[in-house]
mmCIF file of C-alpha atoms in Angstrom:
data_model
loop_
_atom_site.group_PDB
_atom_site.id
_atom_site.type_symbol
_atom_site.label_atom_id
_atom_site.label_comp_id
_atom_site.label_asym_id
_atom_site.label_seq_id
_atom_site.Cartn_x
_atom_site.Cartn_y
_atom_site.Cartn_z
ATOM 1 C CA MET V 1 183.616 52.871 277.782
ATOM 2 C CA SER V 2 185.309 50.465 275.220
ATOM 3 C CA ASP V 3 184.357 50.428 271.615
ATOM 4 C CA PHE V 4 182.777 46.801 272.084
ATOM 5 C CA THR V 5 180.752 48.209 275.117
ATOM 6 C CA SER V 6 179.446 51.161 273.126
ATOM 7 C CA TYR V 7 178.565 48.865 270.154
ATOM 8 C CA LYS V 8 176.823 46.378 272.240
ATOM 9 C CA LYS V 9 174.788 49.013 274.055
ATOM 10 C CA GLU V 10 173.836 50.564 270.866
ATOM 11 C CA ASN V 11 172.770 47.424 269.464
ATOM 12 C CA GLU V 12 170.813 46.446 272.521
ATOM 13 C CA GLU V 13 168.833 49.797 272.176
ATOM 14 C CA ASN V 14 168.301 48.868 268.460
ATOM 15 C CA MET V 15 167.070 45.453 269.478
ATOM 16 C CA LYS V 16 164.651 46.872 272.032
ATOM 17 C CA LYS V 17 163.506 49.572 269.643
ATOM 18 C CA PHE V 18 162.809 46.700 267.047
ATOM 19 C CA TYR V 19 160.847 44.414 269.443
ATOM 20 C CA ASP V 20 158.934 47.358 270.997
ATOM 21 C CA THR V 21 157.705 48.088 267.341
ATOM 22 C CA ILE V 22 156.392 44.765 266.414
ATOM 23 C CA ALA V 23 155.222 43.654 269.948
ATOM 24 C CA ASP V 24 151.465 44.467 269.369
ATOM 25 C CA ARG V 25 151.748 42.744 265.876
ATOM 26 C CA TYR V 26 154.030 39.859 266.934
ATOM 27 C CA ASP V 27 151.608 37.201 266.611
ATOM 28 C CA HIS V 28 150.258 38.241 263.359
ATOM 29 C CA ILE V 29 153.835 38.364 262.101
ATOM 30 C CA PHE V 30 155.111 35.050 263.676
ATOM 31 C CA PRO V 31 151.877 32.851 264.407
ATOM 32 C CA LEU V 32 152.450 29.334 266.015
ATOM 33 C CA THR V 33 151.724 27.083 262.933
ATOM 34 C CA PRO V 34 150.168 23.625 262.774
ATOM 35 C CA ILE V 35 153.592 22.493 261.325
ATOM 36 C CA GLN V 36 155.504 23.917 264.489
ATOM 37 C CA LYS V 37 152.871 22.281 266.901
ATOM 38 C CA ASN V 38 153.410 18.947 265.345
ATOM 39 C CA PHE V 39 157.197 19.347 265.470
ATOM 40 C CA PHE V 40 157.206 20.138 269.193
ATOM 41 C CA ASP V 41 154.551 17.381 269.859
ATOM 42 C CA GLU V 42 157.073 14.860 268.398
ATOM 43 C CA GLU V 43 160.577 16.342 269.633
ATOM 44 C CA ILE V 44 159.970 17.498 273.169
ATOM 45 C CA LYS V 45 161.420 15.342 275.853
ATOM 46 C CA GLY V 46 159.899 15.228 279.194
ATOM 47 C CA LYS V 47 157.729 17.562 281.208
ATOM 48 C CA ASN V 48 160.105 20.188 282.476
ATOM 49 C CA ILE V 49 160.749 22.866 279.711
ATOM 50 C CA LEU V 50 162.561 25.921 279.227
ATOM 51 C CA ASP V 51 161.423 28.485 276.556
ATOM 52 C CA ILE V 52 164.242 30.943 275.712
ATOM 53 C CA GLY V 53 163.249 34.032 273.744
ATOM 54 C CA ALA V 54 159.613 33.067 274.452
ATOM 55 C CA ALA V 55 158.251 36.516 273.226
ATOM 56 C CA THR V 56 154.515 36.779 273.468
ATOM 57 C CA GLY V 57 154.234 33.290 275.039
ATOM 58 C CA LYS V 58 152.468 31.674 272.134
ATOM 59 C CA LEU V 59 154.493 28.449 272.163
ATOM 60 C CA ALA V 60 154.582 28.493 276.065
ATOM 61 C CA LYS V 61 150.885 28.715 276.053
ATOM 62 C CA TYR V 62 150.537 25.754 273.805
ATOM 63 C CA LEU V 63 152.907 23.501 275.813
ATOM 64 C CA ILE V 64 151.217 24.421 279.104
ATOM 65 C CA GLU V 65 147.741 23.502 277.698
ATOM 66 C CA LYS V 66 149.271 20.093 276.919
ATOM 67 C CA GLY V 67 150.244 19.674 280.413
ATOM 68 C CA LEU V 68 153.821 20.513 280.502
ATOM 69 C CA HIS V 69 155.539 22.676 282.962
ATOM 70 C CA VAL V 70 157.097 25.552 281.024
ATOM 71 C CA SER V 71 159.506 28.297 282.497
ATOM 72 C CA SER V 72 159.687 31.271 279.952
ATOM 73 C CA ILE V 73 162.185 33.915 279.569
ATOM 74 C CA ASP V 74 162.790 36.975 277.428
ATOM 75 C CA ILE V 75 164.330 40.410 277.885
ATOM 76 C CA ASN V 76 161.783 42.670 276.166
ATOM 77 C CA GLU V 77 159.253 44.104 278.527
ATOM 78 C CA ARG V 78 156.712 44.798 276.021
ATOM 79 C CA LEU V 79 156.600 41.207 274.815
ATOM 80 C CA ILE V 80 156.614 39.903 278.071
ATOM 81 C CA LYS V 81 153.343 42.247 278.772
ATOM 82 C CA LYS V 82 151.750 40.724 275.899
ATOM 83 C CA ALA V 83 152.508 37.221 277.125
ATOM 84 C CA ALA V 84 150.839 38.269 280.367
ATOM 85 C CA GLU V 85 147.675 39.097 278.517
ATOM 86 C CA LYS V 86 147.525 35.575 277.503
ATOM 87 C CA GLY V 87 147.912 34.477 281.149
ATOM 88 C CA ILE V 88 151.659 33.489 280.606
ATOM 89 C CA SER V 89 154.377 34.433 283.031
ATOM 90 C CA VAL V 90 157.568 35.254 281.050
ATOM 91 C CA MET V 91 160.593 36.151 283.291
ATOM 92 C CA ASN V 92 163.005 39.018 282.306
ATOM 93 C CA VAL V 93 166.007 36.898 282.199
ATOM 94 C CA ASN V 94 169.085 36.877 279.694
ATOM 95 C CA MET V 95 169.646 33.573 277.947
ATOM 96 C CA LEU V 96 173.276 33.933 279.445
ATOM 97 C CA ASP V 97 171.845 33.599 283.104
ATOM 98 C CA ILE V 98 170.004 30.366 282.709
ATOM 99 C CA ASP V 99 172.275 28.954 285.513
ATOM 100 C CA ILE V 100 169.700 30.404 287.779
ATOM 101 C CA PHE V 101 167.266 27.796 287.202
ATOM 102 C CA GLU V 102 167.042 24.116 288.122
ATOM 103 C CA SER V 103 167.447 21.386 285.263
ATOM 104 C CA PHE V 104 165.242 20.965 282.325
ATOM 105 C CA ASP V 105 164.025 17.898 280.095
ATOM 106 C CA THR V 106 164.042 20.070 277.122
ATOM 107 C CA ILE V 107 165.453 23.822 276.481
ATOM 108 C CA ILE V 108 164.080 25.563 273.386
ATOM 109 C CA ASN V 109 165.834 28.493 271.683
ATOM 110 C CA ILE V 110 164.051 29.236 268.574
ATOM 111 C CA GLY V 111 163.045 32.385 266.575
ATOM 112 C CA ASN V 112 166.577 32.987 265.561
ATOM 113 C CA THR V 113 167.304 34.269 269.122
ATOM 114 C CA LEU V 114 170.933 32.834 269.497
ATOM 115 C CA PRO V 115 172.439 35.280 266.909
ATOM 116 C CA HIS V 116 171.360 38.150 269.332
ATOM 117 C CA LEU V 117 174.275 37.173 271.468
ATOM 118 C CA SER V 118 177.130 39.539 270.975
ATOM 119 C CA ASN V 119 180.179 37.318 270.023
ATOM 120 C CA ARG V 120 181.179 33.545 269.457
ATOM 121 C CA LYS V 121 182.384 33.483 273.246
ATOM 122 C CA GLU V 122 178.915 34.376 274.331
ATOM 123 C CA ILE V 123 177.383 31.531 272.262
ATOM 124 C CA LEU V 124 179.841 28.967 273.559
ATOM 125 C CA ILE V 125 178.916 30.018 277.011
ATOM 126 C CA PHE V 126 175.206 29.786 276.378
ATOM 127 C CA LEU V 127 175.416 26.269 274.906
ATOM 128 C CA LYS V 128 177.678 25.060 277.872
ATOM 129 C CA LYS V 129 175.093 26.291 280.290
ATOM 130 C CA ALA V 130 172.372 24.738 278.460
ATOM 131 C CA TYR V 131 174.263 21.358 278.501
ATOM 132 C CA LYS V 132 174.611 21.764 282.096
ATOM 133 C CA LYS V 133 171.069 22.500 282.882
ATOM 134 C CA LEU V 134 169.596 19.617 280.785
ATOM 135 C CA LYS V 135 168.981 16.361 282.702
ATOM 136 C CA ASP V 136 170.555 13.367 281.463
ATOM 137 C CA ASP V 137 169.063 12.350 278.051
ATOM 138 C CA GLY V 138 167.620 15.835 277.904
ATOM 139 C CA ARG V 139 167.259 17.737 274.451
ATOM 140 C CA LEU V 140 168.203 21.170 273.312
ATOM 141 C CA ILE V 141 166.231 22.574 270.176
ATOM 142 C CA ILE V 142 167.644 25.576 268.327
ATOM 143 C CA GLN V 143 166.364 27.259 265.305
ATOM 144 C CA ILE V 144 168.208 30.162 263.425
ATOM 145 C CA ILE V 145 168.335 31.458 260.101
ATOM 146 C CA ASN V 146 170.726 29.761 257.616
ATOM 147 C CA PHE V 147 172.850 32.856 257.111
ATOM 148 C CA SER V 148 175.091 30.821 254.656
ATOM 149 C CA ARG V 149 172.457 30.915 252.148
ATOM 150 C CA PHE V 150 172.553 34.648 252.069
ATOM 151 C CA THR V 151 176.264 35.536 252.447
ATOM 152 C CA ARG V 152 177.233 33.557 249.461
ATOM 153 C CA GLN V 153 175.039 35.947 247.312
ATOM 154 C CA LYS V 154 176.373 39.246 248.876
ATOM 155 C CA ASP V 155 176.954 41.970 246.123
ATOM 156 C CA GLU V 156 179.337 44.863 245.955
ATOM 157 C CA ASN V 157 177.099 46.909 248.438
ATOM 158 C CA GLY V 158 176.946 44.332 250.948
ATOM 159 C CA PHE V 159 173.356 43.433 250.221
ATOM 160 C CA LEU V 160 172.570 39.796 250.894
ATOM 161 C CA GLY V 161 168.878 39.491 249.954
ATOM 162 C CA THR V 162 165.403 39.457 251.620
ATOM 163 C CA LEU V 163 163.585 36.952 253.770
ATOM 164 C CA PRO V 164 160.260 36.301 252.371
ATOM 165 C CA SER V 165 157.734 39.451 253.211
ATOM 166 C CA ILE V 166 155.113 38.451 255.573
ATOM 167 C CA GLU V 167 151.765 40.010 254.503
ATOM 168 C CA ASN V 168 148.275 39.372 255.723
ATOM 169 C CA GLU V 169 145.140 41.354 256.688
ATOM 170 C CA HIS V 170 146.749 42.584 259.711
ATOM 171 C CA VAL V 171 150.324 43.330 259.009
ATOM 172 C CA LYS V 172 153.054 43.785 256.180
ATOM 173 C CA PHE V 173 156.581 42.871 257.256
ATOM 174 C CA GLU V 174 159.470 43.521 255.144
ATOM 175 C CA ARG V 175 163.058 41.955 255.805
ATOM 176 C CA TYR V 176 166.358 42.570 254.504
ATOM 177 C CA TYR V 177 169.926 41.269 255.139
ATOM 178 C CA PHE V 178 173.185 43.089 254.739
ATOM 179 C CA LEU V 179 176.742 42.336 255.695
ATOM 180 C CA ASN V 180 178.614 45.123 257.769
ATOM 181 C CA LYS V 181 182.363 45.453 257.884
ATOM 182 C CA ASP V 182 182.567 43.009 260.883
ATOM 183 C CA ASN V 183 181.332 40.214 258.810
ATOM 184 C CA ASN V 184 177.980 40.166 260.849
ATOM 185 C CA ILE V 185 174.421 40.549 259.651
ATOM 186 C CA ILE V 186 172.501 43.802 259.408
ATOM 187 C CA PHE V 187 168.669 42.873 259.774
ATOM 188 C CA ARG V 188 166.577 45.910 258.372
ATOM 189 C CA THR V 189 162.844 45.503 258.671
ATOM 190 C CA ILE V 190 159.922 47.785 257.496
ATOM 191 C CA LEU V 191 156.651 47.346 259.213
ATOM 192 C CA ASN V 192 153.450 48.351 257.430
ATOM 193 C CA GLY V 193 155.502 50.576 254.981
ATOM 194 C CA LYS V 194 156.494 52.883 257.697
ATOM 195 C CA HIS V 195 158.235 51.814 260.867
ATOM 196 C CA GLU V 196 161.957 51.011 259.905
ATOM 197 C CA ASN V 197 164.234 49.187 262.142
ATOM 198 C CA LYS V 198 167.599 47.607 262.167
ATOM 199 C CA GLU V 199 169.712 45.579 264.471
ATOM 200 C CA VAL V 200 172.999 43.650 264.074
ATOM 201 C CA LEU V 201 172.937 39.760 264.300
ATOM 202 C CA LEU V 202 175.844 37.553 264.969
ATOM 203 C CA ASN V 203 176.742 35.810 261.644
ATOM 204 C CA ILE V 204 177.087 32.329 263.289
ATOM 205 C CA GLY V 205 176.744 29.259 260.818
ATOM 206 C CA TYR V 206 175.086 26.064 261.252
ATOM 207 C CA SER V 207 178.396 24.083 261.073
ATOM 208 C CA GLU V 208 179.934 26.233 263.807
ATOM 209 C CA LEU V 209 177.012 25.473 266.007
ATOM 210 C CA ILE V 210 177.200 21.782 265.289
ATOM 211 C CA LYS V 211 181.131 21.488 266.082
ATOM 212 C CA SER V 212 180.473 23.416 269.279
ATOM 213 C CA LEU V 213 177.546 21.102 270.330
ATOM 214 C CA GLU V 214 179.667 18.011 269.521
ATOM 215 C CA LYS V 215 182.681 19.501 271.467
ATOM 216 C CA ILE V 216 180.542 20.170 274.576
ATOM 217 C CA GLY V 217 179.341 16.844 274.726
ATOM 218 C CA PHE V 218 175.900 16.741 272.711
ATOM 219 C CA ARG V 219 175.024 13.650 270.862
ATOM 220 C CA ASN V 220 172.544 12.484 268.332
ATOM 221 C CA ILE V 221 172.738 15.931 266.668
ATOM 222 C CA ARG V 222 170.316 16.339 263.851
ATOM 223 C CA ILE V 223 169.647 19.149 261.305
ATOM 224 C CA TYR V 224 166.643 20.213 259.449
ATOM 225 C CA GLY V 225 165.611 22.686 256.969
ATOM 226 C CA GLY V 226 162.700 23.876 258.924
ATOM 227 C CA PHE V 227 160.166 22.630 261.499
ATOM 228 C CA ASP V 228 158.589 20.440 258.772
ATOM 229 C CA LYS V 229 161.831 18.273 259.137
ATOM 230 C CA SER V 230 162.746 18.815 255.358
ATOM 231 C CA ALA V 231 166.325 18.064 254.646
ATOM 232 C CA PHE V 232 168.700 20.813 255.229
ATOM 233 C CA ASN V 233 170.210 22.329 252.177
ATOM 234 C CA GLU V 234 172.952 24.802 252.741
ATOM 235 C CA GLU V 235 172.186 26.755 249.446
ATOM 236 C CA LYS V 236 168.449 26.932 249.684
ATOM 237 C CA SER V 237 166.979 26.297 253.333
ATOM 238 C CA ILE V 238 166.179 29.598 254.949
ATOM 239 C CA PRO V 239 165.489 28.223 258.510
ATOM 240 C CA CYS V 240 167.819 25.783 260.172
ATOM 241 C CA VAL V 241 166.711 23.566 262.833
ATOM 242 C CA ILE V 242 169.279 21.754 265.073
ATOM 243 C CA ILE V 243 168.552 19.023 267.793
ATOM 244 C CA GLY V 244 171.072 17.607 270.174
ATOM 245 C CA ASP V 245 170.645 15.331 273.263
ATOM 246 C CA LYS V 246 172.774 15.200 276.324
#
């Protein structure tokens, strides 16, 4: 087994453990907000939607209730089971395998799902497949974390900073970023003060993504600092939302 294969397998196991741990509390950690609903009301094109990294199916449920046809995929079985409890069918399909589907009007890849791919080659493969699977004038919506905001503040121990803690009556979720020797992001979390997990995320920047989208053929590319469509600021914005049309 090659070093890369061993690394990939280990990180996949860490990712599974992470999502298994938070599955029961996922909707309390990442609820679908009114701002997100408004964003998708405005930005989704057409009726045929692919939701990648659908998790517990909260966005899919909202869109289906609005009369859209939604195909949902994820690779974590516990999240898929939570979606089923909502009556939402989420297929266990990797985002690199979307060529098994027919075409879509809108493809959604949010929740910082894209950096879970292993390398830039896989990112490019996904973007090309997404372009191919979009109908003419179709739309791709991506949301990632703006890692550039964090890497610029790295200290001597590789610590990059924290994401805002999520705390409510149901959960406390702490999130920390570190930079590893491969210049990728170690994402460390603590759930309710006791459940610790970590996984490695690909350190992909917004500018790289935009260049790849342009090269593939996407047009009318827009970038926002969140689902509220605030202006993106490389030094200040935490989320990064990118929209591109075919």
